[in-house]
Amino acid sequence: MRVLALDVGARRIGLAISSPDGTLAQPAGVVERRSWPQVVEALRERIRRYGVERVVVGLPRRLDGTEAAAAEVARRFARRLQEALGVPVDLADEWLTTVEAERLLVAADLSRRRRRRTRDAVAAALILQTYLDRRR
């Protein structure tokens, strides 16, 4: 089963897609957030292109494990997305994934500009890999 993961931010949504067997995650780009219809259409196209059967939305948490203020925004986004797309949408912990993505990109010696363009997709891949590992 192919799964699409989203790292939802205020300006961009990082995307990651699972391998066809649902075991490995890889970054799949970024969608700029201009409007709700534009976001839905961009995600609908990815779902169609990859044959996605499930979507995972990152759920922000604080260091102590409690939900961050942005968690309610993520929950609302996930509900609206499930209604709009008609595919199951799960929430998955995204604790420190953006920080980890930045660390990995710095270690890979990417320029600040390239890191900014890929950080959200790498964070989505980290969310997805954790989700896939926990499902096994």
Short mmCIF file of N, CA and C in Angstrom, two decimals:
data_model
loop_
_atom_site.label_atom_id
_atom_site.label_comp_id
_atom_site.label_asym_id
_atom_site.label_seq_id
_atom_site.Cartn_x
_atom_site.Cartn_y
_atom_site.Cartn_z
N MET A 1 0.84 -1.18 0.00
CA MET A 1 0.00 0.00 0.00
C MET A 1 0.89 1.24 0.00
N ARG A 2 0.66 2.14 -0.94
CA ARG A 2 1.43 3.38 -0.99
C ARG A 2 0.80 4.43 -0.09
N VAL A 3 1.67 5.14 0.61
CA VAL A 3 1.25 6.15 1.57
C VAL A 3 1.94 7.46 1.20
N LEU A 4 1.19 8.56 1.28
CA LEU A 4 1.71 9.90 1.07
C LEU A 4 1.73 10.60 2.41
N ALA A 5 2.88 11.17 2.80
CA ALA A 5 2.97 11.89 4.08
C ALA A 5 3.13 13.38 3.81
N LEU A 6 2.57 14.17 4.72
CA LEU A 6 2.60 15.63 4.60
C LEU A 6 3.18 16.25 5.86
N ASP A 7 4.13 17.15 5.67
CA ASP A 7 4.63 17.99 6.75
C ASP A 7 4.03 19.37 6.47
N VAL A 8 2.94 19.68 7.16
CA VAL A 8 2.15 20.88 6.86
C VAL A 8 2.72 22.09 7.58
N GLY A 9 3.10 23.09 6.81
CA GLY A 9 3.56 24.35 7.35
C GLY A 9 2.66 25.48 6.89
N ALA A 10 2.92 26.66 7.39
CA ALA A 10 2.09 27.81 7.04
C ALA A 10 2.23 28.20 5.57
N ARG A 11 3.42 28.04 5.00
CA ARG A 11 3.67 28.45 3.62
C ARG A 11 3.87 27.29 2.65
N ARG A 12 4.37 26.17 3.16
CA ARG A 12 4.68 25.02 2.31
C ARG A 12 4.23 23.73 2.97
N ILE A 13 3.99 22.74 2.12
CA ILE A 13 3.68 21.39 2.60
C ILE A 13 4.72 20.46 2.01
N GLY A 14 5.52 19.85 2.87
CA GLY A 14 6.50 18.88 2.43
C GLY A 14 5.81 17.56 2.15
N LEU A 15 6.23 16.89 1.07
CA LEU A 15 5.62 15.63 0.67
C LEU A 15 6.64 14.50 0.70
N ALA A 16 6.18 13.32 1.06
CA ALA A 16 7.00 12.11 0.96
C ALA A 16 6.09 10.98 0.53
N ILE A 17 6.64 10.03 -0.20
CA ILE A 17 5.88 8.90 -0.71
C ILE A 17 6.56 7.61 -0.27
N SER A 18 5.75 6.60 0.00
CA SER A 18 6.33 5.31 0.37
C SER A 18 6.65 4.51 -0.88
N SER A 19 7.51 3.53 -0.71
CA SER A 19 7.76 2.58 -1.79
C SER A 19 6.46 1.80 -2.03
N PRO A 20 6.33 1.15 -3.19
CA PRO A 20 5.09 0.42 -3.47
C PRO A 20 4.73 -0.63 -2.42
N ASP A 21 5.74 -1.21 -1.78
CA ASP A 21 5.45 -2.22 -0.76
C ASP A 21 5.22 -1.61 0.63
N GLY A 22 5.30 -0.29 0.72
CA GLY A 22 5.00 0.39 1.98
C GLY A 22 6.05 0.24 3.05
N THR A 23 7.33 0.09 2.65
CA THR A 23 8.37 -0.09 3.66
C THR A 23 9.36 1.06 3.74
N LEU A 24 9.59 1.78 2.64
CA LEU A 24 10.57 2.86 2.63
C LEU A 24 9.94 4.18 2.22
N ALA A 25 10.39 5.26 2.85
CA ALA A 25 9.90 6.60 2.55
C ALA A 25 10.96 7.38 1.78
N GLN A 26 10.49 8.21 0.85
CA GLN A 26 11.42 9.10 0.15
C GLN A 26 10.75 10.45 -0.06
N PRO A 27 11.53 11.54 0.01
CA PRO A 27 10.97 12.87 -0.23
C PRO A 27 10.34 12.95 -1.62
N ALA A 28 9.25 13.71 -1.72
CA ALA A 28 8.54 13.82 -3.00
C ALA A 28 8.17 15.26 -3.33
N GLY A 29 8.97 16.21 -2.85
CA GLY A 29 8.75 17.60 -3.23
C GLY A 29 7.96 18.39 -2.22
N VAL A 30 7.56 19.58 -2.66
CA VAL A 30 6.89 20.54 -1.80
C VAL A 30 5.74 21.16 -2.58
N VAL A 31 4.65 21.44 -1.87
CA VAL A 31 3.52 22.17 -2.45
C VAL A 31 3.45 23.52 -1.73
N GLU A 32 3.49 24.59 -2.50
CA GLU A 32 3.33 25.93 -1.93
C GLU A 32 1.86 26.12 -1.58
N ARG A 33 1.58 26.69 -0.42
CA ARG A 33 0.20 26.92 0.02
C ARG A 33 -0.26 28.29 -0.45
N ARG A 34 -1.06 28.29 -1.50
CA ARG A 34 -1.63 29.54 -1.99
C ARG A 34 -3.12 29.64 -1.65
N SER A 35 -3.83 28.53 -1.83
CA SER A 35 -5.26 28.47 -1.51
C SER A 35 -5.63 27.02 -1.23
N TRP A 36 -6.75 26.82 -0.55
CA TRP A 36 -7.20 25.47 -0.25
C TRP A 36 -7.47 24.68 -1.54
N PRO A 37 -8.20 25.23 -2.51
CA PRO A 37 -8.43 24.46 -3.75
C PRO A 37 -7.12 24.08 -4.46
N GLN A 38 -6.15 24.96 -4.47
CA GLN A 38 -4.87 24.68 -5.10
C GLN A 38 -4.14 23.54 -4.38
N VAL A 39 -4.17 23.54 -3.05
CA VAL A 39 -3.53 22.48 -2.27
C VAL A 39 -4.22 21.15 -2.53
N VAL A 40 -5.55 21.14 -2.50
CA VAL A 40 -6.30 19.91 -2.72
C VAL A 40 -6.01 19.36 -4.11
N GLU A 41 -5.99 20.20 -5.12
CA GLU A 41 -5.73 19.73 -6.48
C GLU A 41 -4.31 19.17 -6.62
N ALA A 42 -3.33 19.84 -6.01
CA ALA A 42 -1.95 19.35 -6.07
C ALA A 42 -1.83 17.98 -5.39
N LEU A 43 -2.49 17.81 -4.26
CA LEU A 43 -2.43 16.53 -3.55
C LEU A 43 -3.23 15.46 -4.29
N ARG A 44 -4.36 15.83 -4.85
CA ARG A 44 -5.15 14.89 -5.65
C ARG A 44 -4.32 14.35 -6.82
N GLU A 45 -3.56 15.24 -7.46
CA GLU A 45 -2.71 14.82 -8.58
C GLU A 45 -1.64 13.84 -8.11
N ARG A 46 -1.02 14.08 -6.95
CA ARG A 46 0.00 13.17 -6.42
C ARG A 46 -0.62 11.82 -6.07
N ILE A 47 -1.80 11.85 -5.49
CA ILE A 47 -2.49 10.62 -5.11
C ILE A 47 -2.77 9.78 -6.36
N ARG A 48 -3.23 10.43 -7.40
CA ARG A 48 -3.51 9.74 -8.66
C ARG A 48 -2.22 9.22 -9.29
N ARG A 49 -1.19 10.06 -9.35
CA ARG A 49 0.08 9.67 -9.98
C ARG A 49 0.72 8.47 -9.30
N TYR A 50 0.72 8.45 -7.97
CA TYR A 50 1.42 7.39 -7.24
C TYR A 50 0.51 6.23 -6.82
N GLY A 51 -0.77 6.35 -7.01
CA GLY A 51 -1.68 5.30 -6.56
C GLY A 51 -1.75 5.21 -5.05
N VAL A 52 -1.81 6.35 -4.40
CA VAL A 52 -1.81 6.43 -2.94
C VAL A 52 -3.14 5.94 -2.38
N GLU A 53 -3.06 5.13 -1.32
CA GLU A 53 -4.25 4.61 -0.66
C GLU A 53 -4.50 5.23 0.71
N ARG A 54 -3.49 5.94 1.24
CA ARG A 54 -3.60 6.54 2.56
C ARG A 54 -2.69 7.76 2.63
N VAL A 55 -3.13 8.76 3.40
CA VAL A 55 -2.34 9.97 3.61
C VAL A 55 -2.04 10.09 5.10
N VAL A 56 -0.84 10.54 5.43
CA VAL A 56 -0.43 10.76 6.82
C VAL A 56 -0.06 12.23 6.96
N VAL A 57 -0.63 12.87 7.95
CA VAL A 57 -0.34 14.28 8.25
C VAL A 57 0.43 14.34 9.56
N GLY A 58 1.54 15.08 9.55
CA GLY A 58 2.35 15.23 10.76
C GLY A 58 1.61 16.00 11.84
N LEU A 59 1.70 15.50 13.07
CA LEU A 59 1.06 16.12 14.24
C LEU A 59 2.14 16.70 15.15
N PRO A 60 2.19 18.03 15.25
CA PRO A 60 3.23 18.67 16.06
C PRO A 60 3.07 18.40 17.55
N ARG A 61 4.21 18.13 18.19
CA ARG A 61 4.24 17.92 19.65
C ARG A 61 5.36 18.75 20.25
N ARG A 62 5.20 19.05 21.53
CA ARG A 62 6.24 19.75 22.28
C ARG A 62 7.29 18.74 22.77
N LEU A 63 8.37 19.25 23.30
CA LEU A 63 9.43 18.37 23.81
C LEU A 63 8.95 17.46 24.93
N ASP A 64 7.94 17.91 25.70
CA ASP A 64 7.43 17.07 26.80
C ASP A 64 6.40 16.04 26.31
N GLY A 65 6.14 16.01 24.99
CA GLY A 65 5.23 15.03 24.42
C GLY A 65 3.80 15.50 24.28
N THR A 66 3.46 16.64 24.88
CA THR A 66 2.10 17.15 24.73
C THR A 66 1.96 17.80 23.35
N GLU A 67 0.72 17.93 22.93
CA GLU A 67 0.48 18.51 21.61
C GLU A 67 0.78 20.01 21.62
N ALA A 68 1.46 20.44 20.57
CA ALA A 68 1.76 21.86 20.39
C ALA A 68 0.49 22.58 19.93
N ALA A 69 0.52 23.91 19.98
CA ALA A 69 -0.64 24.70 19.57
C ALA A 69 -1.01 24.41 18.12
N ALA A 70 -0.03 24.12 17.30
CA ALA A 70 -0.29 23.84 15.88
C ALA A 70 -0.95 22.48 15.66
N ALA A 71 -1.08 21.67 16.71
CA ALA A 71 -1.69 20.35 16.56
C ALA A 71 -3.14 20.46 16.14
N GLU A 72 -3.88 21.40 16.70
CA GLU A 72 -5.28 21.55 16.31
C GLU A 72 -5.40 21.98 14.85
N VAL A 73 -4.47 22.80 14.39
CA VAL A 73 -4.45 23.20 12.97
C VAL A 73 -4.21 21.96 12.10
N ALA A 74 -3.30 21.09 12.52
CA ALA A 74 -3.01 19.86 11.77
C ALA A 74 -4.22 18.93 11.77
N ARG A 75 -4.90 18.82 12.91
CA ARG A 75 -6.09 17.97 12.98
C ARG A 75 -7.19 18.47 12.04
N ARG A 76 -7.41 19.78 12.06
CA ARG A 76 -8.44 20.37 11.19
C ARG A 76 -8.07 20.18 9.72
N PHE A 77 -6.78 20.38 9.40
CA PHE A 77 -6.30 20.17 8.03
C PHE A 77 -6.56 18.73 7.60
N ALA A 78 -6.25 17.77 8.46
CA ALA A 78 -6.44 16.35 8.15
C ALA A 78 -7.91 16.02 7.91
N ARG A 79 -8.80 16.56 8.76
CA ARG A 79 -10.24 16.32 8.57
C ARG A 79 -10.73 16.87 7.24
N ARG A 80 -10.35 18.11 6.95
CA ARG A 80 -10.76 18.73 5.68
C ARG A 80 -10.20 17.96 4.49
N LEU A 81 -8.98 17.50 4.62
CA LEU A 81 -8.33 16.77 3.53
C LEU A 81 -9.04 15.44 3.27
N GLN A 82 -9.39 14.74 4.33
CA GLN A 82 -10.08 13.46 4.15
C GLN A 82 -11.43 13.68 3.45
N GLU A 83 -12.14 14.72 3.83
CA GLU A 83 -13.42 15.03 3.18
C GLU A 83 -13.22 15.38 1.71
N ALA A 84 -12.18 16.16 1.41
CA ALA A 84 -11.95 16.62 0.04
C ALA A 84 -11.42 15.53 -0.88
N LEU A 85 -10.59 14.63 -0.34
CA LEU A 85 -9.93 13.63 -1.18
C LEU A 85 -10.59 12.26 -1.16
N GLY A 86 -11.31 11.96 -0.10
CA GLY A 86 -11.97 10.67 -0.02
C GLY A 86 -11.03 9.49 0.22
N VAL A 87 -9.83 9.76 0.74
CA VAL A 87 -8.92 8.68 1.13
C VAL A 87 -8.70 8.78 2.64
N PRO A 88 -8.39 7.66 3.29
CA PRO A 88 -8.12 7.72 4.73
C PRO A 88 -6.93 8.63 5.03
N VAL A 89 -7.07 9.43 6.09
CA VAL A 89 -6.00 10.32 6.53
C VAL A 89 -5.71 10.03 7.99
N ASP A 90 -4.46 9.69 8.28
CA ASP A 90 -4.00 9.44 9.64
C ASP A 90 -3.14 10.59 10.11
N LEU A 91 -3.02 10.72 11.42
CA LEU A 91 -2.09 11.67 12.02
C LEU A 91 -0.91 10.88 12.58
N ALA A 92 0.29 11.45 12.45
CA ALA A 92 1.49 10.79 12.97
C ALA A 92 2.38 11.83 13.62
N ASP A 93 3.00 11.46 14.70
CA ASP A 93 3.88 12.35 15.45
C ASP A 93 4.98 12.91 14.54
N GLU A 94 5.19 14.21 14.62
CA GLU A 94 6.27 14.82 13.84
C GLU A 94 7.30 15.47 14.75
N TRP A 95 7.47 14.93 15.93
CA TRP A 95 8.35 15.48 16.95
C TRP A 95 9.76 15.67 16.41
N LEU A 96 10.20 16.90 16.30
CA LEU A 96 11.55 17.32 15.90
C LEU A 96 11.97 16.88 14.49
N THR A 97 11.02 16.55 13.62
CA THR A 97 11.41 16.11 12.28
C THR A 97 12.04 17.23 11.46
N THR A 98 11.56 18.46 11.61
CA THR A 98 12.16 19.57 10.86
C THR A 98 13.59 19.83 11.33
N VAL A 99 13.81 19.72 12.62
CA VAL A 99 15.16 19.89 13.18
C VAL A 99 16.08 18.80 12.66
N GLU A 100 15.59 17.56 12.67
CA GLU A 100 16.39 16.43 12.17
C GLU A 100 16.66 16.57 10.67
N ALA A 101 15.65 17.01 9.92
CA ALA A 101 15.83 17.21 8.47
C ALA A 101 16.91 18.25 8.22
N GLU A 102 16.89 19.34 8.95
CA GLU A 102 17.90 20.39 8.79
C GLU A 102 19.29 19.84 9.12
N ARG A 103 19.39 19.05 10.19
CA ARG A 103 20.67 18.47 10.58
C ARG A 103 21.21 17.56 9.47
N LEU A 104 20.35 16.74 8.90
CA LEU A 104 20.77 15.84 7.81
C LEU A 104 21.24 16.63 6.58
N LEU A 105 20.53 17.70 6.26
CA LEU A 105 20.88 18.49 5.08
C LEU A 105 22.17 19.27 5.29
N VAL A 106 22.40 19.75 6.51
CA VAL A 106 23.67 20.42 6.82
C VAL A 106 24.81 19.41 6.71
N ALA A 107 24.59 18.21 7.25
CA ALA A 107 25.61 17.16 7.18
C ALA A 107 25.92 16.78 5.73
N ALA A 108 24.92 16.89 4.86
CA ALA A 108 25.11 16.59 3.44
C ALA A 108 25.74 17.76 2.70
N ASP A 109 26.04 18.84 3.43
CA ASP A 109 26.72 20.02 2.90
C ASP A 109 25.91 20.72 1.80
N LEU A 110 24.59 20.76 1.96
CA LEU A 110 23.76 21.51 1.02
C LEU A 110 23.79 22.99 1.38
N SER A 111 23.70 23.83 0.38
CA SER A 111 23.67 25.27 0.61
C SER A 111 22.39 25.64 1.36
N ARG A 112 22.39 26.78 1.99
CA ARG A 112 21.22 27.24 2.72
C ARG A 112 19.99 27.29 1.81
N ARG A 113 20.17 27.74 0.59
CA ARG A 113 19.07 27.84 -0.36
C ARG A 113 18.50 26.46 -0.70
N ARG A 114 19.37 25.49 -0.97
CA ARG A 114 18.90 24.13 -1.28
C ARG A 114 18.27 23.47 -0.06
N ARG A 115 18.81 23.76 1.14
CA ARG A 115 18.21 23.21 2.35
C ARG A 115 16.79 23.73 2.52
N ARG A 116 16.58 25.01 2.29
CA ARG A 116 15.26 25.61 2.44
C ARG A 116 14.26 24.97 1.48
N ARG A 117 14.71 24.64 0.26
CA ARG A 117 13.82 24.05 -0.74
C ARG A 117 13.49 22.59 -0.46
N THR A 118 14.35 21.89 0.28
CA THR A 118 14.13 20.45 0.47
C THR A 118 13.80 20.04 1.91
N ARG A 119 13.98 20.94 2.86
CA ARG A 119 13.80 20.61 4.28
C ARG A 119 12.41 20.03 4.57
N ASP A 120 11.35 20.63 4.04
CA ASP A 120 10.00 20.17 4.34
C ASP A 120 9.74 18.77 3.78
N ALA A 121 10.26 18.48 2.59
CA ALA A 121 10.08 17.15 2.01
C ALA A 121 10.86 16.10 2.81
N VAL A 122 12.06 16.45 3.26
CA VAL A 122 12.85 15.52 4.08
C VAL A 122 12.14 15.28 5.42
N ALA A 123 11.58 16.34 6.01
CA ALA A 123 10.83 16.18 7.26
C ALA A 123 9.63 15.26 7.04
N ALA A 124 8.94 15.41 5.91
CA ALA A 124 7.81 14.53 5.58
C ALA A 124 8.28 13.08 5.46
N ALA A 125 9.45 12.88 4.85
CA ALA A 125 10.00 11.52 4.72
C ALA A 125 10.31 10.92 6.09
N LEU A 126 10.80 11.73 7.02
CA LEU A 126 11.06 11.24 8.37
C LEU A 126 9.76 10.86 9.08
N ILE A 127 8.73 11.68 8.92
CA ILE A 127 7.42 11.37 9.49
C ILE A 127 6.91 10.05 8.92
N LEU A 128 7.01 9.92 7.60
CA LEU A 128 6.50 8.72 6.93
C LEU A 128 7.28 7.48 7.32
N GLN A 129 8.60 7.57 7.40
CA GLN A 129 9.39 6.38 7.75
C GLN A 129 9.04 5.90 9.16
N THR A 130 8.87 6.82 10.08
CA THR A 130 8.47 6.45 11.45
C THR A 130 7.10 5.78 11.43
N TYR A 131 6.18 6.34 10.67
CA TYR A 131 4.83 5.78 10.54
C TYR A 131 4.89 4.37 9.97
N LEU A 132 5.64 4.19 8.90
CA LEU A 132 5.74 2.88 8.26
C LEU A 132 6.38 1.85 9.20
N ASP A 133 7.44 2.27 9.91
CA ASP A 133 8.11 1.36 10.84
C ASP A 133 7.17 0.91 11.96
N ARG A 134 6.36 1.82 12.45
CA ARG A 134 5.43 1.48 13.54
C ARG A 134 4.30 0.57 13.06
N ARG A 135 3.95 0.65 11.80
CA ARG A 135 2.87 -0.21 11.26
C ARG A 135 3.33 -1.64 11.06
N ARG A 136 4.64 -1.84 10.91
CA ARG A 136 5.15 -3.21 10.68
C ARG A 136 5.18 -4.02 11.93
#
